[in-house]
Short mmCIF file of C-alpha atoms and ligand atoms in Angstrom, two decimals:
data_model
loop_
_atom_site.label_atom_id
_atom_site.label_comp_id
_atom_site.label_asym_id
_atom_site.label_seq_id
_atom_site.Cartn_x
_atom_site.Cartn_y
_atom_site.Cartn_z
CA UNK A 1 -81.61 180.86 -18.79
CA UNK A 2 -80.08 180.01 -22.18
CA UNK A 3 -80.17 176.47 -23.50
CA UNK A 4 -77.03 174.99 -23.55
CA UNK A 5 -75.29 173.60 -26.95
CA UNK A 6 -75.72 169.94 -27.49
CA UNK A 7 -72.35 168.76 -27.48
CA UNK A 8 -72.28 164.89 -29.51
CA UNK A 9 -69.28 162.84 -27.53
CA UNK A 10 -68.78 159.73 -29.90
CA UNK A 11 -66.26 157.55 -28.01
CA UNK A 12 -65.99 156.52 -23.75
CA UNK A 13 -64.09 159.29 -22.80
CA UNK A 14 -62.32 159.53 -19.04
CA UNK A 15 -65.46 159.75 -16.54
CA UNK A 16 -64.03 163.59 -14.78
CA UNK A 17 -64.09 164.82 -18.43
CA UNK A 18 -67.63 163.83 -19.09
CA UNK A 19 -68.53 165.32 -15.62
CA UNK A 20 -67.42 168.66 -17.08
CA UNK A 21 -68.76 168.46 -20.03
CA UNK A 22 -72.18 167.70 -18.74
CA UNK A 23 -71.84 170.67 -16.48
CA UNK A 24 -71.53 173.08 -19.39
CA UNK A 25 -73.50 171.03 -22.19
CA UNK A 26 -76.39 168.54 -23.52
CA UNK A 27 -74.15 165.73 -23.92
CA UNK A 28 -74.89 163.31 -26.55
CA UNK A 29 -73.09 159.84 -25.90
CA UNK A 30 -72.48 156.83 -28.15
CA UNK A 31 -73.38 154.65 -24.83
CA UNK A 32 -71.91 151.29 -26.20
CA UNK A 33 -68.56 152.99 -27.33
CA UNK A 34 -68.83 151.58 -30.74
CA UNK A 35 -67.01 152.95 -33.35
CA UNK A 36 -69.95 154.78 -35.63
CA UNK A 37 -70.05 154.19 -39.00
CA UNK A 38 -70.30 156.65 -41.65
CA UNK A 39 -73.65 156.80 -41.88
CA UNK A 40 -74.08 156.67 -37.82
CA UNK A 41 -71.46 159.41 -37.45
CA UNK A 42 -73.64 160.96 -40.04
CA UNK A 43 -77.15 160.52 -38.25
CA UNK A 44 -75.77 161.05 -34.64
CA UNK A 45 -74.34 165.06 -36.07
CA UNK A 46 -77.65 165.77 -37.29
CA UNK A 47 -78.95 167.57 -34.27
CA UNK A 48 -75.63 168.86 -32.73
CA UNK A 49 -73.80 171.86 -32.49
CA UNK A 50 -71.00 170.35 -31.95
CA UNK A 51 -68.82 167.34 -31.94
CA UNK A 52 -65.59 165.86 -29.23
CA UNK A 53 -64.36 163.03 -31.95
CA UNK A 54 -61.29 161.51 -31.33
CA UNK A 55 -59.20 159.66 -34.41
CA UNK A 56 -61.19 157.04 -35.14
CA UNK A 57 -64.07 158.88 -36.11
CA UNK A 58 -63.17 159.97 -40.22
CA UNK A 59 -64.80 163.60 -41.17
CA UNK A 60 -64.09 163.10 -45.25
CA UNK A 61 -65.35 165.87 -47.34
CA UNK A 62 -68.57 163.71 -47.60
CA UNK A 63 -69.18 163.57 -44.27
CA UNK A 64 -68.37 166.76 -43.90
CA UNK A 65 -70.67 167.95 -46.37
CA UNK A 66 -73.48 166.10 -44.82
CA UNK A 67 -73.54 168.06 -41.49
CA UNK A 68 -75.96 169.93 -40.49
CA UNK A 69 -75.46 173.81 -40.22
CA UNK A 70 -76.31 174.23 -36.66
CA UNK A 71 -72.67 171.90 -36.22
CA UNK A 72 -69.79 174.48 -36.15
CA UNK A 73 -66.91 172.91 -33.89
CA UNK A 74 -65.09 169.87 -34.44
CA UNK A 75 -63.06 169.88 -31.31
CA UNK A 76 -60.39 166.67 -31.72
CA UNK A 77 -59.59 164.44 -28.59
CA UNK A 78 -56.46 164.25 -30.66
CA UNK A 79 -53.32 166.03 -31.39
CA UNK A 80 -53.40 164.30 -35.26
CA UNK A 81 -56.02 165.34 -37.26
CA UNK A 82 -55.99 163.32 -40.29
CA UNK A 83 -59.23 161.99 -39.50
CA UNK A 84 -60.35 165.40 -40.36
CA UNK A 85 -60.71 167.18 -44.19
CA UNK A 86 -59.77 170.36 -43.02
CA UNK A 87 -59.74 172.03 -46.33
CA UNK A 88 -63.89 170.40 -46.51
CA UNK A 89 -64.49 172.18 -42.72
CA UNK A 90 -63.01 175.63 -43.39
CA UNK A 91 -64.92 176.03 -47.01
CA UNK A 92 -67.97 175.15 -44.59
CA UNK A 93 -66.98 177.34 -41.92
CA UNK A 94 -66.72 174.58 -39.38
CA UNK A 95 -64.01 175.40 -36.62
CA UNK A 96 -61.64 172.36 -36.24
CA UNK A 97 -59.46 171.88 -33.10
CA UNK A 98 -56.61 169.98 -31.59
CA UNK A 99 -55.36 168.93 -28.45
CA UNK A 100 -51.56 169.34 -28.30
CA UNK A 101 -48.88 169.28 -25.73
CA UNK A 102 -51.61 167.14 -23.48
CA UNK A 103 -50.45 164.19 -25.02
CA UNK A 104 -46.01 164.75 -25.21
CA UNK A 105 -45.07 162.90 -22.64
CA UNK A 106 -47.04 159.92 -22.66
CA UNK A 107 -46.17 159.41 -26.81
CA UNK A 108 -42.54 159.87 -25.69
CA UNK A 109 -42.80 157.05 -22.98
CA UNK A 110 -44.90 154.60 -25.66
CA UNK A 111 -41.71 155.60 -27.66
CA UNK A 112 -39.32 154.82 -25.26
CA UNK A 113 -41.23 151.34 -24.79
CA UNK A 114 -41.20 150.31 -28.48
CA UNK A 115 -37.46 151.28 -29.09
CA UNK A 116 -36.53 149.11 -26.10
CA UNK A 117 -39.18 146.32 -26.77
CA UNK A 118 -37.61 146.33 -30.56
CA UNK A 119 -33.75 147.00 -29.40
CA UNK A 120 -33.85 143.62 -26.62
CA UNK A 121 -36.64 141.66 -28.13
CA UNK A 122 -38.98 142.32 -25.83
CA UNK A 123 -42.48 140.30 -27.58
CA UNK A 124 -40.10 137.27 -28.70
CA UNK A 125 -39.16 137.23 -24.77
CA UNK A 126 -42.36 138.06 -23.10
CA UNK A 127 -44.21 135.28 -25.51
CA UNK A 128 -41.37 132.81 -24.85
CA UNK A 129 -41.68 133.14 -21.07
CA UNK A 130 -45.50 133.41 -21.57
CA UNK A 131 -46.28 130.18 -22.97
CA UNK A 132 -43.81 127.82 -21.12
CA UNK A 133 -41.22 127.49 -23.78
CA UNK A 134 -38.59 129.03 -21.83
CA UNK A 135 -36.50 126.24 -21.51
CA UNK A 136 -32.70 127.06 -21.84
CA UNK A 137 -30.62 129.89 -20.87
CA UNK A 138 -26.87 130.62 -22.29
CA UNK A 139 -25.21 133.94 -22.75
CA UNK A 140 -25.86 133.37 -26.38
CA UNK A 141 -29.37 133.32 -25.65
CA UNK A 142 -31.73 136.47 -26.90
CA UNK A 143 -29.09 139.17 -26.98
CA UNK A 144 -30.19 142.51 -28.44
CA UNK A 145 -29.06 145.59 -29.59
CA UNK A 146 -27.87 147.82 -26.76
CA UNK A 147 -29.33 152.11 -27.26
CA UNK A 148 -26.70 153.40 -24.70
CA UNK A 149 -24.27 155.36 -27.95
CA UNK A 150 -26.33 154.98 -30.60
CA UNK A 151 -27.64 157.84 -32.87
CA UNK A 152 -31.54 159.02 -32.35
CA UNK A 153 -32.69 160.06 -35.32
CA UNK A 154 -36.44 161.73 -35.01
CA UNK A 155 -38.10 162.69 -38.00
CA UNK A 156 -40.74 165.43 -37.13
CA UNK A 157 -38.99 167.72 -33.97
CA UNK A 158 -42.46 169.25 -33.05
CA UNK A 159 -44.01 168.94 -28.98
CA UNK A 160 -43.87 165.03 -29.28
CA UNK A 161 -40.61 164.52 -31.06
CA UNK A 162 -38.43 167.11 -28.56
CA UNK A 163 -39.69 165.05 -25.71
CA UNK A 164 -38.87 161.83 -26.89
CA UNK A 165 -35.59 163.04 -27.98
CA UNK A 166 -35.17 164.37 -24.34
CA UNK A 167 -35.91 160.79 -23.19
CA UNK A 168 -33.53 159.20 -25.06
CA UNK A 169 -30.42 161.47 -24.11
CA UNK A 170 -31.18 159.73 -20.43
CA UNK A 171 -30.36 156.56 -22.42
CA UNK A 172 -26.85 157.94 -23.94
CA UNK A 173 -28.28 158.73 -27.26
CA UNK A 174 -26.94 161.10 -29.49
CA UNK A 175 -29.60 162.81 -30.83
CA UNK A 176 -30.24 164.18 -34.90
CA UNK A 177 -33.29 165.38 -36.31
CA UNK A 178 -34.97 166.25 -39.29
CA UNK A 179 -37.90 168.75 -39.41
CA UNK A 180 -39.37 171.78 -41.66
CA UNK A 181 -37.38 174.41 -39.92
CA UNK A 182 -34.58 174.22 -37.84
CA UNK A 183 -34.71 174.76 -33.68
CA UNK A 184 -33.48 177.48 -31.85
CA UNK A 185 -30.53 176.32 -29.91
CA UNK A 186 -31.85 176.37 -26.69
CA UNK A 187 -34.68 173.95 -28.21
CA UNK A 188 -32.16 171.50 -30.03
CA UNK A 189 -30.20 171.15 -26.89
CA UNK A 190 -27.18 170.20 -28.90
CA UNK A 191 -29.29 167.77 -31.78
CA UNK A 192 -27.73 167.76 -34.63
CA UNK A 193 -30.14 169.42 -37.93
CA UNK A 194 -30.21 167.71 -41.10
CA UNK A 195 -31.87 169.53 -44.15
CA UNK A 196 -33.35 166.34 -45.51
CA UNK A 197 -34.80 163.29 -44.83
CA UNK A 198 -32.51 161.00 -46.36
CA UNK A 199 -29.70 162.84 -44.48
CA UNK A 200 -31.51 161.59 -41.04
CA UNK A 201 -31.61 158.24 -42.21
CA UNK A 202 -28.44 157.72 -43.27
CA UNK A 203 -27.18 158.22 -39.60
CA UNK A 204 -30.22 156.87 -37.58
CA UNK A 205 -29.29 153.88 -35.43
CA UNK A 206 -32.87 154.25 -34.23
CA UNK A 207 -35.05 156.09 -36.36
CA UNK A 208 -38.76 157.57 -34.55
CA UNK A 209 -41.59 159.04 -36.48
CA UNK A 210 -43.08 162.08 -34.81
CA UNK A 211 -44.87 163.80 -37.88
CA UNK A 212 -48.18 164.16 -39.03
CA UNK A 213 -50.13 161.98 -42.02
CA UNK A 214 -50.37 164.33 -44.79
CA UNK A 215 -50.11 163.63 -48.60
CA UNK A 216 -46.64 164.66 -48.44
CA UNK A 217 -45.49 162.05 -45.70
CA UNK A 218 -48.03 158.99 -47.01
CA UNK A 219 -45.26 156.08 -47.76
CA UNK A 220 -42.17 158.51 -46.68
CA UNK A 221 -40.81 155.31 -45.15
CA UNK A 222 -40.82 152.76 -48.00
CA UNK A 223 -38.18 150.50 -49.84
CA UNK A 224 -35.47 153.56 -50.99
CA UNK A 225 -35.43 155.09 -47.71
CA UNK A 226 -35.10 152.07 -45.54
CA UNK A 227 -32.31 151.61 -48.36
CA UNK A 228 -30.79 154.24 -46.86
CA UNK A 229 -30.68 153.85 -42.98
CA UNK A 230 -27.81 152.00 -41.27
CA UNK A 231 -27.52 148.11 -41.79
CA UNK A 232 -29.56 146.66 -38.44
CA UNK A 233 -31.18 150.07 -37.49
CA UNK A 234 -34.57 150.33 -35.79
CA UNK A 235 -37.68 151.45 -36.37
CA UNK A 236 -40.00 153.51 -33.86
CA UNK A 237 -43.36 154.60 -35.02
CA UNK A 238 -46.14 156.43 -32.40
CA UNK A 239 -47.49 158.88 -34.78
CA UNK A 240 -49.18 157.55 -38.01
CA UNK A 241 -48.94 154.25 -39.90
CA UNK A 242 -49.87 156.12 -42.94
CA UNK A 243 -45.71 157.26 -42.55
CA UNK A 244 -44.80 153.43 -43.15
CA UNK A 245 -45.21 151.30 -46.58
CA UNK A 246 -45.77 148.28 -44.39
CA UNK A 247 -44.99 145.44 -47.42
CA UNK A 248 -41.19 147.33 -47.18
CA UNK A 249 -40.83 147.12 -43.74
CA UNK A 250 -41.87 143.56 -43.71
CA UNK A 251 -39.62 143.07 -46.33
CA UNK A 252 -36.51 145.17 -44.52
CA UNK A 253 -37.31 143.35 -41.51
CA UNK A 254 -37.53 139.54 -42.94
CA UNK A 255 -34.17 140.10 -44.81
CA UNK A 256 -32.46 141.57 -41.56
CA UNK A 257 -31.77 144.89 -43.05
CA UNK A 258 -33.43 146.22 -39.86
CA UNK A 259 -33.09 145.32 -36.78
CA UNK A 260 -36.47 145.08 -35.52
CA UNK A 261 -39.53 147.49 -35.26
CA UNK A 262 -41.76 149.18 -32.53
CA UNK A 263 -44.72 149.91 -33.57
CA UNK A 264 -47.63 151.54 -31.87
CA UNK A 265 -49.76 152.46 -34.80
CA UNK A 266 -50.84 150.81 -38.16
CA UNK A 267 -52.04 151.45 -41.41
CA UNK A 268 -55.33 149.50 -40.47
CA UNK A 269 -56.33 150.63 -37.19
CA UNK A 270 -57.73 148.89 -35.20
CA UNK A 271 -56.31 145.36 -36.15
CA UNK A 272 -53.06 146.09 -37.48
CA UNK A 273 -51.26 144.39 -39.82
CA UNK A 274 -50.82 140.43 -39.50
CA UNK A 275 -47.24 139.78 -42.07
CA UNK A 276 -46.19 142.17 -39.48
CA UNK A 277 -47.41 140.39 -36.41
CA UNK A 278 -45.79 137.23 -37.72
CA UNK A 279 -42.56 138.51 -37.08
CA UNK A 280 -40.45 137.52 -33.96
CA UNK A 281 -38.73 141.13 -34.30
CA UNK A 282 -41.74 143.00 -34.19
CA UNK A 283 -42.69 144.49 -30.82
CA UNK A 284 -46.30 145.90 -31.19
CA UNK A 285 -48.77 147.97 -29.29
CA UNK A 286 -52.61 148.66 -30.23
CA UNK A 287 -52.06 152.09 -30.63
CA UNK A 288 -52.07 153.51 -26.89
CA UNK A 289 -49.21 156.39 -26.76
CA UNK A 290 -51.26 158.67 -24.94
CA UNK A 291 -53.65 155.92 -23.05
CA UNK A 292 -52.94 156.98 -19.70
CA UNK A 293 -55.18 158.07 -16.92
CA UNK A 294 -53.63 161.69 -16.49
CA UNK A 295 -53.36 162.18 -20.36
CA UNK A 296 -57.14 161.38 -21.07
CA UNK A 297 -58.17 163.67 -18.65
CA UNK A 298 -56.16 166.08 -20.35
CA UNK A 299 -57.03 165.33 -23.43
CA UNK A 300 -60.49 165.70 -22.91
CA UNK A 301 -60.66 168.85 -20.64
CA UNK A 302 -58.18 170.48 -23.49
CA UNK A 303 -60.74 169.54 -25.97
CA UNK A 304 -63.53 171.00 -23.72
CA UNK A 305 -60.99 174.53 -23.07
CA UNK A 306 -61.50 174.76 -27.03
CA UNK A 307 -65.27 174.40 -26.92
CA UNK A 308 -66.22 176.81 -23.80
CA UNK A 309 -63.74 179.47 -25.34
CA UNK A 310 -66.04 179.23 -29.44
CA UNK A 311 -69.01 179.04 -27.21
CA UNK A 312 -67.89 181.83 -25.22
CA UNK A 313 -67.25 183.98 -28.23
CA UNK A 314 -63.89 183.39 -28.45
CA UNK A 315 -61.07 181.63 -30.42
CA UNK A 316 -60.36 178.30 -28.99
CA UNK A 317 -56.08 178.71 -28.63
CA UNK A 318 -55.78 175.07 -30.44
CA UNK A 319 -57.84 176.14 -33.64
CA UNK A 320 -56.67 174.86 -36.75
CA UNK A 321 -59.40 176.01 -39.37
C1 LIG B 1 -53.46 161.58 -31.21
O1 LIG B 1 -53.81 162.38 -30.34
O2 LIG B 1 -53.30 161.91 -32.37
C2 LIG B 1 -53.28 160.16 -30.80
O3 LIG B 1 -52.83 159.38 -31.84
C3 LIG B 1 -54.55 159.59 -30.21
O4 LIG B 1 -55.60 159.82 -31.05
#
C-alpha cells in the first residue's frame, strides 16, 4: 500500500469535507481554528505535501519561498486568490488552485442582502428595534430608496457577477455591466456593455463589485470615481475591500453623495473598518457571501476534486499556476 500525501487543512472546514479528505489523506488540522501566523503557517507547511488554505491564510513570496519542496499544491477553499503570490508559486513550481462556480449563488444572495439592507436601511432599523428605541412611527419615518427601476451596474461580469445580475432583474433592475471582454448575447441577457469603468458608474443607481484584488483594481473605487456615479447611488461590495479606498467612501457617504453602502468585505479583515461602522447608512456583514452549509461543502469537496486529480496524475480543472 502507498502512503498517502499529508494534506495540511489550516482552518474548521464543513465536517462531510473533512470526512473525505481523511479518506484519501493524512490530514493535518489547525485543531483550535486559529488563524496561523506567518511563522505558524510557515512551521505547520514544513512537513506537507500539500495545503487546503482558504483566504485568510497569506502565501507572500516569503512565505512562499520558505516551503518546503515536498509542498506542491496550494488548493484554495476560495474562488479569490489574492492571498496567494502566484507569480512566487509558479517560479517554484507549486500548483495553485481555485474553487469557482461553488460559491455564485450564495455571493449573489449576500449581494442581494447588502443592496437591500443599504437601499431600506436595514442596520439603522434592525438596531433601532433592537435596543428599545423604537418609539414613534409616521410615514415620514425611515423611508429608503426603492431598487424596483433602478439601473444595476456590476463591475466584474464573471460566474459571481452574472448571477447577481440575474437576481436583481427579479427585482426590476435594469442591468449594465462593465468587464474585460464583452458577453455573448445569450450570456448578457439583454445587459447593457460599457467599455469603461467610468462609463458604468456614471449610470449605476446601484453599483456591485464582482472583480478580483489585483494591482490594477487596488483603490478603483476612490474619490474621482465615486465623483462620477449618480447623486444618492449605492454601493454593494462581496468581492474584495482592496476594490474600495475606504477614507472616500466614508467621505461620499457622510456628505450624502451616496446613498448608503453594503458591505460584506473590508480592507482589514477580520475587524473591518470602525469610521465605517459609525455610520447609520452602513449595512455591514463580517464577510460571509458564501457561508452557507451547501456552499462549504462545496467549497471544500471542489478543493479536494483539485487535489485527488494532481495526486492522481492529472491537472486539477481549477488550476491557476
Ligand atoms: C472567496 O471564495 O474568495 C470568498 O471570499 C471566501 O474566501
Amino acid at each position: 500500500m502507498t502512503t498517502p500525501p499529508t494534506l495540511l487543512i489550516p482552518r474548521k472546514l464543513a465536517p462531510a469535507v473533512l470526512e473525505r479528505a481523511r479518506d484519501t489523506y493524512n490530514v493535518v488540522l489547525n485543531e483550535d481554528d486559529h488563524v496561523f501566523t506567518r511563522a505558524e503557517l510557515i512551521a505547520a507547511c514544513q512537513d506537507v505535501d500539500a495545503v487546503l488554505p482558504c483566504h485568510s491564510e497569506h502565501f507572500n513570496a516569503d512565505v512562499i519561498a520558505a516551503l518546503p519542496q515536498r509542498l506542491k499544491i496550494i488548493a484554495n477553499h476560495s474562488v479569490g486568490v489574492d492571498h496567494v503570490d502566484l507569480a512566487a508559486a509558479k517560479a517554484r513550481g507549486i500548483v495553485v488552485t481555485n474553487t469557482p462556480d461553488v460559491l455564485s449563488d450564495a455571493t449573489a444572495e449576500i449581494a442581494m442582502l447588502c443592496m437591500l439592507g443599504a437601499a431600506r436601511r436595514g442596520s439603522e432599523g434592525d438596531r433601532m428595534v433592537r435596543e428599545g428605541r423604537w418609539n414613534f412611527w409616521s410615514p415620514a419615518f425611515m423611508v429608503g430608496r426603492q431598487v424596483t427601476g433602478r439601473r444595476f451596474g456590476v463591475l466584474g461580469m464573471g460566474r459571481v457577477g452574472q448571477i447577481t445580475a440575474d437576481r436583481a432583474r427579479g427585482f426590476g433592475m435594469e442591468i449594465h455591466y462593465h468587464n474585460r471582454t464583452r458577453l455573448s448575447p445569450d450570456k448578457e441577457k439583454g445587459a447593457i456593455f460599457h467599455d469603461t469603468v467610468d462609463s458604468l458608474l456614471a449610470v449605476s443607481d446601484v453599483l456591485s463589485l464582482h472583480c478580483p484584488a489585483t494591482p490594477d483594481t487596488t483603490g478603483l473605487i476612490n474619490g474621482r470615481t465615486i465623483a462620477l456615479m449618480p447623486q444618492g447611488a449605492i454601493l454593494v461590495n462581496t468581492a474584495r475591500g482592496a476594490l474600495v479606498d475606504e477614507d472616500a467612501l466614508v467621505a461620499a457617504l457622510k456628505s450624502g453623495r451616496l446613498f448608503a453602502a453594503g458591505l460584506d468585505v473590508f480592507r482589514t479583515e477580520p475587524g473591518g473598518n470602525p469610521d465605517l461602522a459609525g455610520l447609520d447608512n452602513v449595512f455591514m456583514l463580517p464577510h460571509i457571501g458564501s457561508a452557507t452549509f451547501e456552499t462549504r461543502d462545496a467549497m471544500g469537496f471542489r478543493a479536494l476534486d483539485n487535489l485527488d486529480s494532481f495526486f492522481g496524475g492529472g491537472t486539477p480543472g481549477d488550476r491557476l499556476v
